[in-house]
Amino acid sequence: MSSTENGAEASAREPEASPKVPGRLQPVTLREVAEAAGVSTATVSLVVNRKKDARIAAETRKRVTDAIRTLGYRPNAMAQTLVSGASRFIGLVADGVASTPFAGQIIHGAQDEAWKHGYALLIANTEGNSALEQDAIAMMLQYKVRGILYSRWFHRQADIPSPLRETDFVLVNCFSDEEGARAVVPDEIQGGRSATELLLAHGHRRIAFINAAIPGPATDGRLAGYRQALEDAGISFDPDLVMKACPDQEGGYLATAALLMRGAPAVFCYNDRMAMGLYDGLREQGLSIPGDIAVVGFDNQEAIAAHLRPPLSTVALPHYELGAAGVRMLLGIDPAPGGPAKIHCPAVERASVQVQANA
């Protein structure tokens, strides 16, 4: 073994955290564990580093593990990583997921799935700062992470940072045209279809769609899903029933007049914030939901959808499952399809739709 390897092995034997001994400030050393177990430090190192080919009697191994547990010895995880060449960490680099309430579920899903398979999550929230992003990826590479989840807080195409190519990675809630780039994204087409089907299921035939006035996979996909649902129901697509607005509360409010001009008794809104603004506009006109107009949103942003009056029927963006699916793909548990894996967007029916016999 080289002097470098000897140094790494020695580092792996050093502790990194305080012990369970009351009143003690210094961490337990490998030598103290050896003394407590009545063995050599080399034997303790073999047990700590789980050397499968080491010939250690079961009774001796038990004495060592009992001493480790009693004294509260903790090996240095970083040093062990240097010895083994691998770690039990998965990185997650995001541009705003941690500070976005509903998109934060990506972290929750990834963390739960990582723990399930014996990994911990290292999270970097960059807020779109490219220099910080580069530093975060470099730090994770130094920790020899198993791989990195690279996530955007809204669904869009992403440029892959060069350092990311130095390890396994999966794009989460974003995608790339680069060959071999694995990705998990919401199934926007299926989501748009499910939103429209909520209204069709309640007898509506003339259904408007207020889409976002910005380009993107959600704008295109939800429109495609809306058209598919109408076609499946035998309803001809009427482009006059498709409007565009800013995808926020003000945009929904300002779209009220255009919607009323079209005389549609049901409407699918691009997102929940747009639907919230539409609620305000319809009430100002003395109209009720769903009595006069049935409304469906998209996102299932709990702070909005569940607390509107009446509660808003919507389609959920599957943020939790995006994070979990990203981990499974990274670990090779879920196979990567030819393109981005599309995650189902479930419909959430509440009180903003109802049967309209003559709609």
Coordinates of C-alpha atoms in Angstrom, one line a residue:
M1 CA 0.0 0.0 0.0
S2 CA 1.4 3.4 -0.9
S3 CA 2.0 6.2 1.6
T4 CA -1.0 8.1 0.2
E5 CA -3.3 5.1 0.7
N6 CA -1.9 4.6 4.3
G7 CA -2.7 8.3 5.0
A8 CA -6.2 7.9 3.7
E9 CA -6.8 4.7 5.7
A10 CA -5.5 6.5 8.8
S11 CA -7.8 9.5 8.1
A12 CA -10.8 7.1 7.9
R13 CA -10.0 6.1 11.4
E14 CA -10.4 9.5 12.8
P15 CA -13.8 10.6 14.4
E16 CA -15.8 13.5 13.3
A17 CA -18.5 14.0 15.9
S18 CA -18.9 14.3 19.7
P19 CA -19.5 11.0 21.6
K20 CA -22.3 10.0 23.9
V21 CA -20.1 10.3 27.0
P22 CA -21.8 12.9 29.3
G23 CA -19.7 16.0 29.8
R24 CA -17.1 15.1 27.2
L25 CA -16.2 17.7 24.6
Q26 CA -13.6 15.8 22.6
P27 CA -14.6 13.1 20.2
V28 CA -13.8 9.4 20.9
T29 CA -10.7 8.1 19.2
L30 CA -10.1 4.9 17.5
R31 CA -7.5 4.0 20.2
E32 CA -10.1 4.4 22.9
V33 CA -12.5 2.0 21.1
A34 CA -9.6 -0.5 20.8
E35 CA -8.8 -0.3 24.5
A36 CA -12.4 -0.7 25.5
A37 CA -12.8 -3.8 23.2
G38 CA -9.4 -5.2 24.1
V39 CA -8.2 -5.4 20.5
S40 CA -5.8 -3.5 18.3
T41 CA -6.6 -0.3 16.5
A42 CA -6.1 -2.2 13.2
T43 CA -8.9 -4.6 14.2
V44 CA -11.2 -1.7 15.0
S45 CA -10.4 -0.1 11.6
L46 CA -11.2 -3.3 9.8
V47 CA -14.6 -3.5 11.5
V48 CA -15.4 0.2 11.0
N49 CA -14.5 0.1 7.3
R50 CA -16.4 -3.2 6.9
K51 CA -13.6 -5.1 5.3
K52 CA -15.4 -8.3 4.1
D53 CA -12.2 -10.3 3.6
A54 CA -10.9 -9.6 7.2
R55 CA -10.7 -12.7 9.4
I56 CA -12.2 -11.4 12.6
A57 CA -14.0 -13.8 15.0
A58 CA -17.7 -13.0 15.5
E59 CA -17.2 -12.5 19.2
T60 CA -14.4 -10.1 18.6
R61 CA -16.4 -8.1 16.1
K62 CA -19.3 -7.9 18.6
R63 CA -16.9 -6.5 21.3
V64 CA -15.8 -3.8 18.9
T65 CA -19.3 -2.9 17.7
D66 CA -20.5 -2.8 21.4
A67 CA -17.6 -0.5 22.3
I68 CA -18.4 1.8 19.3
R69 CA -22.0 2.0 20.4
T70 CA -21.2 2.5 24.1
L71 CA -18.6 5.2 23.5
G72 CA -20.4 6.9 20.7
Y73 CA -17.6 6.6 18.2
R74 CA -18.3 8.0 14.7
P75 CA -15.9 7.5 11.8
N76 CA -15.0 10.3 9.5
A77 CA -17.4 9.9 6.6
M78 CA -15.4 12.1 4.2
A79 CA -12.2 10.2 4.9
Q80 CA -14.0 6.9 4.4
T81 CA -15.2 8.3 1.0
L82 CA -11.6 8.9 0.0
V83 CA -10.7 5.3 0.9
S84 CA -13.6 3.7 -0.8
G85 CA -13.9 6.1 -3.8
A86 CA -17.7 6.4 -3.2
S87 CA -20.1 8.0 -0.8
R88 CA -23.6 7.7 0.4
F89 CA -24.5 11.2 -0.7
I90 CA -26.7 12.3 -3.6
G91 CA -26.5 16.0 -4.6
L92 CA -29.5 18.2 -5.5
V93 CA -28.8 21.5 -7.2
A94 CA -31.8 23.7 -7.7
D95 CA -32.4 27.3 -8.8
G96 CA -35.2 28.1 -6.5
V97 CA -37.0 24.9 -5.4
A98 CA -36.1 25.3 -1.7
S99 CA -37.7 28.8 -1.6
T100 CA -40.8 28.0 -3.7
P101 CA -43.5 26.5 -1.4
F102 CA -45.2 24.0 -3.8
A103 CA -42.0 23.1 -5.7
G104 CA -40.2 22.4 -2.4
Q105 CA -41.9 19.0 -2.6
I106 CA -39.2 18.0 -5.1
I107 CA -36.7 18.1 -2.2
H108 CA -39.1 16.2 0.0
G109 CA -39.6 13.4 -2.5
A110 CA -35.9 13.1 -3.4
Q111 CA -35.0 13.1 0.3
D112 CA -37.5 10.4 1.2
E113 CA -36.4 8.2 -1.7
A114 CA -32.7 8.7 -1.0
W115 CA -33.1 7.6 2.6
K116 CA -35.1 4.6 1.5
H117 CA -32.0 3.4 -0.4
G118 CA -29.4 4.4 2.2
Y119 CA -28.4 7.8 0.9
A120 CA -28.4 11.3 2.3
L121 CA -29.2 14.4 0.2
L122 CA -26.8 17.3 -0.1
I123 CA -28.9 20.3 -1.2
A124 CA -27.7 23.6 -2.9
N125 CA -30.3 26.3 -3.6
T126 CA -28.6 28.7 -6.0
E127 CA -31.4 31.2 -6.8
G128 CA -30.2 31.2 -10.4
N129 CA -26.6 32.4 -9.5
S130 CA -24.4 30.6 -12.0
A131 CA -21.2 31.1 -10.0
L132 CA -22.8 29.7 -6.9
E133 CA -24.1 26.8 -9.0
Q134 CA -20.6 26.0 -10.3
D135 CA -19.2 26.1 -6.8
A136 CA -22.0 23.9 -5.5
I137 CA -21.4 21.2 -8.1
A138 CA -17.7 21.4 -7.5
M139 CA -18.2 20.8 -3.8
M140 CA -20.5 17.8 -4.4
L141 CA -17.9 16.3 -6.8
Q142 CA -15.3 16.7 -4.0
Y143 CA -17.6 14.7 -1.7
K144 CA -17.7 12.0 -4.5
V145 CA -21.5 12.0 -4.5
R146 CA -23.3 9.1 -6.1
G147 CA -24.8 11.5 -8.6
I148 CA -26.6 14.9 -8.8
L149 CA -30.2 15.8 -9.4
Y150 CA -30.3 19.1 -11.3
S151 CA -33.6 20.8 -10.8
R152 CA -35.4 23.9 -12.0
W153 CA -38.4 25.3 -10.1
F154 CA -40.6 25.4 -13.2
H155 CA -40.7 23.0 -16.2
R156 CA -38.4 24.2 -19.0
Q157 CA -35.4 23.3 -21.2
A158 CA -32.1 23.7 -19.3
D159 CA -28.4 24.1 -20.3
I160 CA -26.3 21.5 -18.6
P161 CA -23.4 23.0 -16.7
S162 CA -20.0 21.5 -17.8
P163 CA -19.0 20.2 -14.3
L164 CA -22.2 18.2 -14.1
R165 CA -20.9 15.9 -16.8
E166 CA -18.2 14.7 -14.4
T167 CA -20.7 12.5 -12.5
D168 CA -24.0 10.8 -13.1
F169 CA -26.9 13.2 -13.2
V170 CA -30.6 13.4 -13.8
L171 CA -32.5 16.6 -14.8
V172 CA -35.6 17.1 -12.6
N173 CA -38.5 19.3 -13.8
C174 CA -36.4 20.3 -16.8
F175 CA -34.9 18.6 -19.8
S176 CA -32.1 18.9 -22.4
D177 CA -31.8 17.9 -26.1
E178 CA -28.3 16.7 -25.4
E179 CA -28.0 13.0 -26.2
G180 CA -28.1 10.7 -23.2
A181 CA -29.3 13.4 -20.8
R182 CA -31.8 11.6 -18.4
A183 CA -34.7 13.7 -17.2
V184 CA -38.0 13.5 -15.3
V185 CA -40.7 16.0 -16.1
P186 CA -44.5 16.5 -15.6
D187 CA -46.7 15.0 -18.2
E188 CA -48.2 18.4 -19.3
I189 CA -50.3 16.9 -22.1
Q190 CA -51.9 14.3 -19.8
G191 CA -52.4 17.1 -17.2
G192 CA -54.2 19.4 -19.8
R193 CA -56.3 16.5 -20.9
S194 CA -57.3 15.6 -17.3
A195 CA -58.2 19.2 -16.5
T196 CA -60.5 19.4 -19.5
E197 CA -62.0 16.0 -18.7
L198 CA -63.0 17.2 -15.2
L199 CA -65.3 19.7 -17.0
L200 CA -66.5 17.2 -19.6
A201 CA -67.4 14.7 -16.9
H202 CA -69.8 17.3 -15.5
G203 CA -71.7 17.7 -18.7
H204 CA -69.9 20.7 -20.2
R205 CA -69.4 20.8 -24.0
R206 CA -68.4 24.4 -24.6
I207 CA -65.1 24.8 -22.6
A208 CA -62.8 27.8 -22.8
F209 CA -59.0 27.6 -22.1
I210 CA -57.1 30.6 -20.8
N211 CA -53.5 29.7 -21.6
A212 CA -50.2 31.4 -20.6
A213 CA -48.9 34.2 -22.8
I214 CA -45.4 32.9 -22.5
P215 CA -43.8 30.1 -24.5
G216 CA -42.8 26.8 -22.8
P217 CA -43.5 23.1 -22.5
A218 CA -46.4 23.7 -20.1
T219 CA -48.1 26.2 -22.4
D220 CA -47.8 23.9 -25.4
G221 CA -48.5 20.7 -23.5
R222 CA -51.6 21.8 -21.7
L223 CA -53.1 23.2 -24.9
A224 CA -52.4 19.9 -26.6
G225 CA -54.1 18.0 -23.8
Y226 CA -57.1 20.3 -23.9
R227 CA -57.5 19.6 -27.6
Q228 CA -57.0 15.8 -27.2
A229 CA -59.8 15.7 -24.5
L230 CA -62.2 17.6 -26.8
E231 CA -61.4 15.4 -29.7
D232 CA -61.9 12.2 -27.6
A233 CA -65.3 13.6 -26.6
G234 CA -66.3 14.3 -30.2
I235 CA -66.2 18.1 -29.8
S236 CA -64.7 20.2 -32.5
F237 CA -61.8 22.5 -31.5
D238 CA -62.8 26.2 -31.6
P239 CA -59.7 28.4 -31.6
D240 CA -61.9 31.3 -30.5
L241 CA -62.3 29.6 -27.1
V242 CA -58.5 29.8 -26.5
M243 CA -57.3 33.0 -24.9
K244 CA -53.9 34.1 -23.6
A245 CA -53.0 35.9 -20.4
C246 CA -50.2 36.5 -18.0
P247 CA -50.0 33.4 -15.8
D248 CA -50.7 35.2 -12.5
Q249 CA -53.7 36.5 -10.5
E250 CA -53.8 39.8 -12.5
G251 CA -53.7 38.0 -15.8
G252 CA -56.7 35.9 -14.8
Y253 CA -58.6 38.9 -13.6
L254 CA -58.0 40.8 -16.8
A255 CA -59.1 37.8 -18.9
T256 CA -62.6 37.9 -17.3
A257 CA -64.1 40.2 -20.0
A258 CA -62.8 38.2 -22.9
L259 CA -64.1 35.0 -21.3
L260 CA -67.6 36.4 -20.8
M261 CA -67.7 37.6 -24.5
R262 CA -67.3 34.0 -25.6
G263 CA -70.2 32.8 -23.6
A264 CA -68.5 29.6 -22.4
P265 CA -70.0 28.2 -19.1
A266 CA -66.8 26.4 -18.3
V267 CA -63.1 27.3 -18.3
F268 CA -59.8 25.7 -17.8
C269 CA -57.1 28.1 -16.5
Y270 CA -53.4 27.6 -17.2
N271 CA -52.7 27.7 -13.4
D272 CA -54.3 28.2 -10.0
R273 CA -53.1 31.8 -9.7
M274 CA -54.8 32.7 -12.9
A275 CA -58.0 31.0 -11.7
M276 CA -57.8 33.0 -8.5
G277 CA -57.8 36.2 -10.5
L278 CA -60.7 35.0 -12.6
Y279 CA -62.7 34.2 -9.4
D280 CA -62.3 37.9 -8.5
G281 CA -63.4 39.1 -12.0
L282 CA -66.4 36.9 -12.1
R283 CA -67.6 37.9 -8.6
E284 CA -67.3 41.6 -9.7
Q285 CA -69.7 40.8 -12.5
G286 CA -72.2 39.2 -10.0
L287 CA -71.5 35.7 -11.4
S288 CA -71.2 32.6 -9.2
I289 CA -68.8 29.6 -9.4
P290 CA -69.8 27.0 -10.4
G291 CA -73.4 28.1 -10.8
D292 CA -72.7 30.4 -13.8
I293 CA -69.2 29.3 -14.8
A294 CA -67.3 26.2 -13.8
V295 CA -63.6 26.7 -13.3
V296 CA -60.6 24.4 -13.3
G297 CA -57.0 25.4 -12.5
F298 CA -53.6 23.7 -12.7
D299 CA -50.8 23.2 -10.1
N300 CA -52.8 22.3 -7.0
Q301 CA -51.0 25.0 -5.1
E302 CA -52.5 24.3 -1.7
A303 CA -52.3 27.8 -0.4
I304 CA -54.6 28.9 -3.3
A305 CA -56.7 26.0 -4.6
A306 CA -57.9 24.5 -1.3
H307 CA -58.7 27.9 0.2
L308 CA -60.6 29.6 -2.5
R309 CA -64.4 29.8 -2.1
P310 CA -65.5 27.5 -3.5
P311 CA -62.4 25.3 -3.4
L312 CA -60.8 25.0 -6.8
S313 CA -60.8 21.9 -8.9
T314 CA -57.4 21.5 -10.4
V315 CA -54.6 19.2 -11.6
A316 CA -51.6 18.7 -9.4
L317 CA -48.0 19.1 -10.5
P318 CA -46.3 16.0 -9.2
H319 CA -43.4 17.7 -7.5
Y320 CA -42.9 15.0 -4.8
E321 CA -42.9 12.2 -7.3
L322 CA -40.5 14.2 -9.6
G323 CA -38.0 14.2 -6.8
A324 CA -38.5 10.6 -5.9
A325 CA -38.4 9.4 -9.6
G326 CA -35.2 11.4 -10.1
V327 CA -33.5 9.5 -7.4
R328 CA -34.7 6.1 -8.6
M329 CA -33.5 6.9 -12.2
L330 CA -30.1 8.1 -10.8
L331 CA -29.7 4.8 -8.9
G332 CA -30.8 2.8 -11.9
I333 CA -33.9 1.5 -10.2
D334 CA -36.1 3.0 -12.8
P335 CA -34.9 2.6 -16.4
A336 CA -34.4 5.8 -18.5
P337 CA -36.7 6.0 -21.5
G338 CA -35.6 7.4 -24.9
G339 CA -36.6 10.9 -23.9
P340 CA -37.7 12.5 -20.6
A341 CA -39.7 10.3 -18.3
K342 CA -43.1 11.9 -17.9
I343 CA -44.7 11.8 -14.5
H344 CA -48.5 11.6 -14.2
C345 CA -50.3 14.8 -13.1
P346 CA -53.4 13.8 -11.0
A347 CA -56.7 15.6 -11.1
V348 CA -58.0 17.0 -7.8
E349 CA -61.7 17.6 -8.0
R350 CA -63.2 20.1 -5.6
A351 CA -66.4 22.3 -5.6
S352 CA -65.7 24.6 -8.6
V353 CA -67.4 22.3 -11.2
Q354 CA -70.9 20.9 -11.4
V355 CA -73.3 19.2 -13.8
Q356 CA -74.7 21.5 -16.5
A357 CA -77.4 19.7 -18.4
N358 CA -77.7 22.3 -21.2
A359 CA -74.2 23.7 -21.2

